[in-house]
Amino acid sequence: MPVIDFKHQMHAHCESGATTNLLRHYGVPMTEPLAFGIGAGLFFSHIPFIKVNGVPGTSYRSYPGTIFKTLMKSLHIDYTMQQFGSNEAKGKAALDQLLDQGIPVGMLSGIFYLTYMPEAYRFQFNAHNLVAYGRKEDGTYLISDPTLEGLHEIAPEDMQKARFAKGFPEPKGKLYYITDVPKQLDMEEAIKKGIKKNIWLYTSPPIGIFGNKAIHTLARRIKTYPDKLTDRQAVLYVGNIIRMQEEIGTGGGGFRFLYAAFLQEAAEILGKPELKEFSQRMTAIGDQWRNFAYSAARICKARKSDLVSYNDLSDMLHKIGHDELRLFNELKKVNL
C-alpha cells in the first residue's frame, strides 16, 4: 500500500489547519490565517433549542466544512466532498480506495474515538477535521491531525467509530479531497472575496441565533441563568460556553486572533495598510473574549475573590458584540 509523502504542520484550528496542509501538499503556498480568512471562517451562533451534550449549542466559527468549500471555490480549485449517511462499509471502502491511489483525504470525526488524542481532549465533539495520508498492511490508518504535533496512527475500527459518531453534528463519514489545482491562482481576488463574504455572513442574518445578533442573544440569556436554571445547570451552561470558546479547535478568542493575522497578511498582499488597523482591533476583541472566558471560569469554580456576576458576563458579551459589529461595518467601507 502506498504511503503518501505528506508534510505535517501543526496549526491552531482543525479545519483551517487540515485545509492548509492539503493545499501545501499540492504546492499551494497557503498559510492558516489565509485559509481561515479566504474561507470566511469567522462567525458566531447560539442556538438554544439545539442541545450539544445536553446544553445549548454555541459556536464561534462558520459551520464545519464551509471553510474548505469556500476557499476551494474562491481559488477555483476542484475538489470532491462526500458523505455516506449510515453506510459505514461504503464510507470505509471510499477512503481506502483514495488512500491506495495516493490521495490524502480530509475528513470529519468524533474526537472521543480518536485513540491517539490525549485523554483530556477526548470528549463528545463530532466535527473535528484531520487528514489521512495512508494505511499500513494491517489496515491501520496514518493520520496528520493539524491540532497535534507529529504524525499518528489509529486502528481501522476506531477510525470507523470516529467517522460515524452519533450526536449533533453527525459526521456521517464525510470526507473531502483536492482533485485539481490551477497553475495560476489569483490570491488577491480570493482575499477580497473572503473579506466581503465574511462581512455579509456575520452582519446579515436577520434572526438572533446567527451572526452578530447571536452574541446579544446569548448576552440576554446568560443574565437570566440564575433565575431560570438551577445552580448546577447554570454552571454547566456557562462551562459549555467556555469549552466551545477555549477548548474546541481554536476557540472564540483564538478565532479572532486568527482572523487578525489574516487581515495583517491581507494588508501586505493587497497593499492596503489600513487593514493593519483592523487587524489590531480584532486582536483587542480577541483579548476581550479571553477575558470573558476567564471571568466565566471564575463563576464555574465559585472563586470568591474578584467574583463577577452573570450580569457582568452579559455586559462583557454586549460590548464584544458592539465592537465586532462596528469593526465589520467599517471594514465594509474599505475599497477592496
XYZ file of C-alpha atoms in Angstrom:
336
model
C 0.000 0.000 0.000
C 1.445 3.423 -0.903
C 2.337 5.867 1.855
C 1.900 9.450 0.708
C 4.799 11.834 1.327
C 2.591 14.187 3.331
C 4.190 17.130 5.136
C 2.552 17.621 8.510
C 2.345 21.026 10.155
C 0.651 21.789 13.450
C -1.900 24.594 13.306
C -4.251 26.472 15.609
C -7.554 25.119 14.289
C -8.516 21.788 12.789
C -10.392 22.722 9.577
C -8.225 25.646 8.504
C -5.189 23.569 9.501
C -6.234 20.473 7.559
C -7.107 22.649 4.561
C -3.730 24.398 4.708
C -1.840 21.109 4.888
C -3.801 19.648 1.972
C -3.103 22.713 -0.180
C 0.587 22.707 0.703
C 0.735 19.068 -0.375
C -0.236 20.245 -3.857
C 2.286 23.064 -3.875
C -0.014 25.962 -2.940
C 1.847 28.442 -0.658
C -1.000 28.694 1.845
C -0.916 29.879 5.460
C -3.532 29.044 8.035
C -4.659 32.687 8.519
C -5.174 32.993 4.750
C -7.114 29.711 4.667
C -9.337 30.856 7.531
C -9.901 34.346 6.124
C -10.471 33.410 2.477
C -12.718 30.633 3.775
C -14.794 33.253 5.672
C -14.465 31.299 8.895
C -15.276 33.967 11.493
C -18.841 33.702 12.792
C -20.987 33.298 15.890
C -24.107 31.307 16.646
C -26.096 30.464 19.740
C -28.954 28.020 19.205
C -30.826 27.364 22.471
C -33.108 24.672 21.034
C -30.236 22.530 19.697
C -28.577 20.737 22.577
C -24.952 19.614 22.413
C -24.129 17.310 25.322
C -27.343 18.477 26.967
C -26.693 22.210 26.801
C -27.492 24.899 24.176
C -25.164 24.914 21.179
C -22.727 27.804 20.834
C -20.188 28.216 18.036
C -17.604 30.867 17.248
C -16.954 29.949 13.610
C -18.791 29.026 10.428
C -20.407 25.604 10.040
C -17.930 22.699 9.696
C -16.900 22.153 6.085
C -17.641 25.674 4.862
C -14.082 26.992 5.277
C -12.741 24.291 2.968
C -15.522 24.686 0.390
C -15.420 28.491 0.337
C -11.641 28.546 -0.026
C -11.639 25.997 -2.849
C -14.308 27.881 -4.772
C -12.592 31.250 -4.316
C -9.326 29.871 -5.702
C -11.124 27.816 -8.401
C -9.607 24.581 -7.099
C -11.513 21.409 -7.936
C -12.425 19.142 -5.044
C -14.745 16.328 -4.075
C -16.719 16.091 -0.826
C -18.763 13.031 0.122
C -20.981 11.836 2.961
C -22.209 8.282 3.444
C -25.063 8.549 5.934
C -25.077 5.351 7.976
C -23.380 3.234 5.275
C -20.126 2.625 7.124
C -18.902 -0.068 4.732
C -19.245 2.244 1.739
C -17.524 5.059 3.610
C -14.582 2.845 4.537
C -14.240 1.486 1.007
C -14.182 5.020 -0.439
C -11.493 6.150 1.996
C -9.337 3.068 1.418
C -9.579 3.386 -2.358
C -8.473 7.029 -2.291
C -5.536 6.305 0.000
C -4.481 3.371 -2.180
C -4.445 5.811 -5.117
C -2.048 8.073 -3.207
C -4.622 10.791 -2.465
C -4.544 12.424 1.003
C -8.054 12.694 2.411
C -9.537 15.218 4.817
C -12.437 14.051 6.971
C -14.726 14.868 9.859
C -14.521 12.789 13.018
C -15.692 12.452 16.607
C -12.841 13.352 18.960
C -13.981 10.878 21.623
C -12.969 7.913 19.452
C -9.583 9.237 18.333
C -7.408 6.976 20.447
C -4.208 8.913 19.686
C -5.681 12.037 21.296
C -4.601 12.912 24.857
C -7.238 11.667 27.301
C -8.161 15.190 28.419
C -9.214 16.124 24.866
C -11.416 13.105 24.236
C -14.982 14.254 24.761
C -18.099 14.264 22.590
C -17.426 16.632 19.716
C -18.176 15.333 16.234
C -16.769 17.997 13.926
C -13.026 17.507 14.241
C -11.042 17.667 10.981
C -7.984 15.547 10.247
C -6.126 14.171 7.228
C -5.473 10.502 6.448
C -2.380 10.090 4.276
C -2.015 6.300 4.074
C -2.656 2.947 5.711
C -0.483 0.034 6.771
C -0.771 -3.626 5.726
C -2.906 -4.399 8.794
C -5.339 -1.569 7.917
C -4.040 0.925 10.484
C -4.570 4.480 9.224
C -1.778 7.044 9.148
C -3.070 10.392 10.383
C -1.981 14.005 10.201
C -4.001 15.805 12.885
C -3.412 19.557 12.477
C -4.007 20.303 16.163
C -1.237 17.971 17.370
C 2.497 17.708 16.896
C 3.818 14.848 14.810
C 2.047 12.087 12.905
C -0.251 9.473 14.403
C -1.869 6.103 13.787
C -5.340 4.761 14.521
C -6.866 1.299 14.235
C -9.489 0.874 11.467
C -12.280 0.040 13.929
C -11.591 3.216 15.924
C -11.437 5.276 12.744
C -14.859 3.929 11.785
C -16.297 4.854 15.181
C -14.887 8.365 14.862
C -16.113 8.872 11.285
C -19.638 7.659 12.067
C -20.017 9.000 15.600
C -23.562 9.729 16.765
C -24.755 13.058 18.104
C -25.087 16.527 16.569
C -23.392 17.312 14.291
C -23.018 13.758 12.952
C -20.009 13.450 10.592
C -21.696 10.637 8.605
C -18.340 9.570 7.208
C -17.747 12.915 5.488
C -14.507 13.086 3.536
C -13.043 15.620 1.134
C -10.041 15.821 -1.155
C -8.486 18.001 -3.844
C -8.734 16.815 -7.449
C -7.106 19.608 -9.477
C -5.191 22.823 -8.775
C -4.887 25.506 -11.491
C -1.393 26.572 -12.446
C -2.250 30.204 -11.707
C -4.070 31.248 -8.526
C -5.467 34.752 -8.017
C -4.777 35.128 -4.297
C -5.628 38.826 -4.238
C -9.091 38.298 -5.667
C -9.683 35.364 -3.317
C -8.759 37.506 -0.299
C -11.165 40.233 -1.387
C -13.955 37.692 -1.847
C -13.231 36.174 1.541
C -13.433 39.502 3.354
C -16.655 40.525 1.619
C -18.271 37.148 2.234
C -17.326 37.141 5.914
C -18.760 40.631 6.368
C -22.018 39.512 4.754
C -22.230 36.253 6.714
C -21.555 37.935 10.044
C -23.760 41.024 9.660
C -26.698 39.877 7.515
C -28.580 37.090 9.424
C -31.981 38.553 10.364
C -32.646 36.195 13.274
C -30.974 36.338 16.650
C -29.292 32.935 16.679
C -26.763 33.587 13.912
C -24.110 36.232 13.308
C -23.626 39.337 15.397
C -27.181 39.266 16.757
C -26.482 35.891 18.351
C -23.876 37.422 20.674
C -26.524 39.743 22.090
C -28.991 36.853 22.305
C -26.520 34.930 24.444
C -25.805 38.048 26.492
C -29.501 38.452 27.315
C -29.961 34.769 28.099
C -26.900 34.466 30.304
C -28.294 37.198 32.536
C -31.352 35.010 33.209
C -29.432 31.843 34.119
C -29.527 32.372 37.917
C -33.322 32.799 37.845
C -34.324 30.191 35.245
C -31.805 27.441 35.962
C -30.560 25.560 38.980
C -27.097 26.484 40.198
C -25.720 23.289 38.661
C -27.435 23.902 35.308
C -26.219 27.495 35.192
C -22.630 26.380 35.799
C -22.953 23.658 33.135
C -24.328 26.132 30.593
C -21.552 28.664 31.250
C -18.962 25.890 31.323
C -20.000 24.740 27.867
C -19.721 28.277 26.501
C -16.135 28.352 27.775
C -15.390 24.889 26.415
C -16.644 25.832 22.961
C -14.640 29.052 23.165
C -11.349 27.803 24.536
C -11.094 24.037 24.014
C -12.835 23.190 20.711
C -10.296 23.853 17.988
C -9.036 27.410 18.265
C -11.849 28.785 20.390
C -13.672 32.098 20.316
C -10.746 34.312 21.215
C -8.380 32.252 19.099
C -10.578 32.562 16.016
C -10.435 36.339 16.426
C -6.643 36.222 16.702
C -6.535 34.032 13.595
C -8.694 36.496 11.671
C -6.490 39.357 12.891
C -3.470 37.518 11.443
C -5.381 37.125 8.177
C -6.057 40.860 7.989
C -2.348 41.504 8.645
C -1.360 39.235 5.750
C -4.109 40.685 3.554
C -2.761 44.198 4.171
C 0.620 43.160 2.757
C -0.683 41.147 -0.215
C -3.289 43.718 -1.267
C -1.154 46.764 -0.487
C -3.861 48.039 1.875
C -2.084 49.300 5.028
C -5.430 50.359 6.527
C -6.213 46.671 7.082
C -3.434 46.587 9.703
C -5.540 48.819 11.935
C -8.448 46.394 11.615
C -6.046 43.585 12.490
C -5.053 45.373 15.692
C -8.676 45.994 16.600
C -9.578 42.354 16.015
C -6.698 41.308 18.256
C -8.105 43.540 21.005
C -11.512 41.907 20.554
C -9.853 38.517 20.901
C -8.449 39.728 24.218
C -11.977 40.648 25.305
C -13.176 37.115 24.511
C -10.335 35.682 26.581
C -11.214 37.991 29.492
C -14.823 36.853 29.232
C -13.729 33.202 29.390
C -11.524 33.910 32.414
C -14.369 35.642 34.254
C -16.877 32.928 33.339
C -14.465 30.261 34.590
C -14.315 32.006 37.967
C -18.102 31.656 38.241
C -17.877 27.957 37.387
C -15.194 27.430 40.035
C -17.052 29.600 42.570
C -13.966 31.674 43.288
C -14.815 34.185 45.999
C -12.153 36.783 45.292
C -12.937 39.172 42.461
C -16.030 37.140 41.559
C -18.032 38.538 38.660
C -21.789 38.175 38.289
C -23.906 36.801 35.458
C -24.880 40.420 34.775
C -21.190 41.269 34.373
C -20.771 38.427 31.867
C -23.786 39.730 29.956
C -22.295 43.225 29.817
C -18.997 41.826 28.527
C -20.770 39.999 25.713
C -22.823 43.026 24.710
C -19.632 45.106 24.453
C -17.909 42.411 22.365
C -20.939 42.263 20.073
C -20.973 46.043 19.603
C -17.228 46.157 18.934
C -17.309 43.322 16.395
C -20.256 44.818 14.507
C -18.582 48.227 14.388
C -15.394 46.650 13.031
C -17.166 44.742 10.257
C -19.346 47.707 9.297
C -16.230 49.877 8.935
C -14.342 47.095 7.150
C -17.185 47.059 4.625
C -16.252 50.642 3.643
C -12.653 49.789 2.738
C -12.113 49.976 -1.013
C -11.023 46.448 -1.866
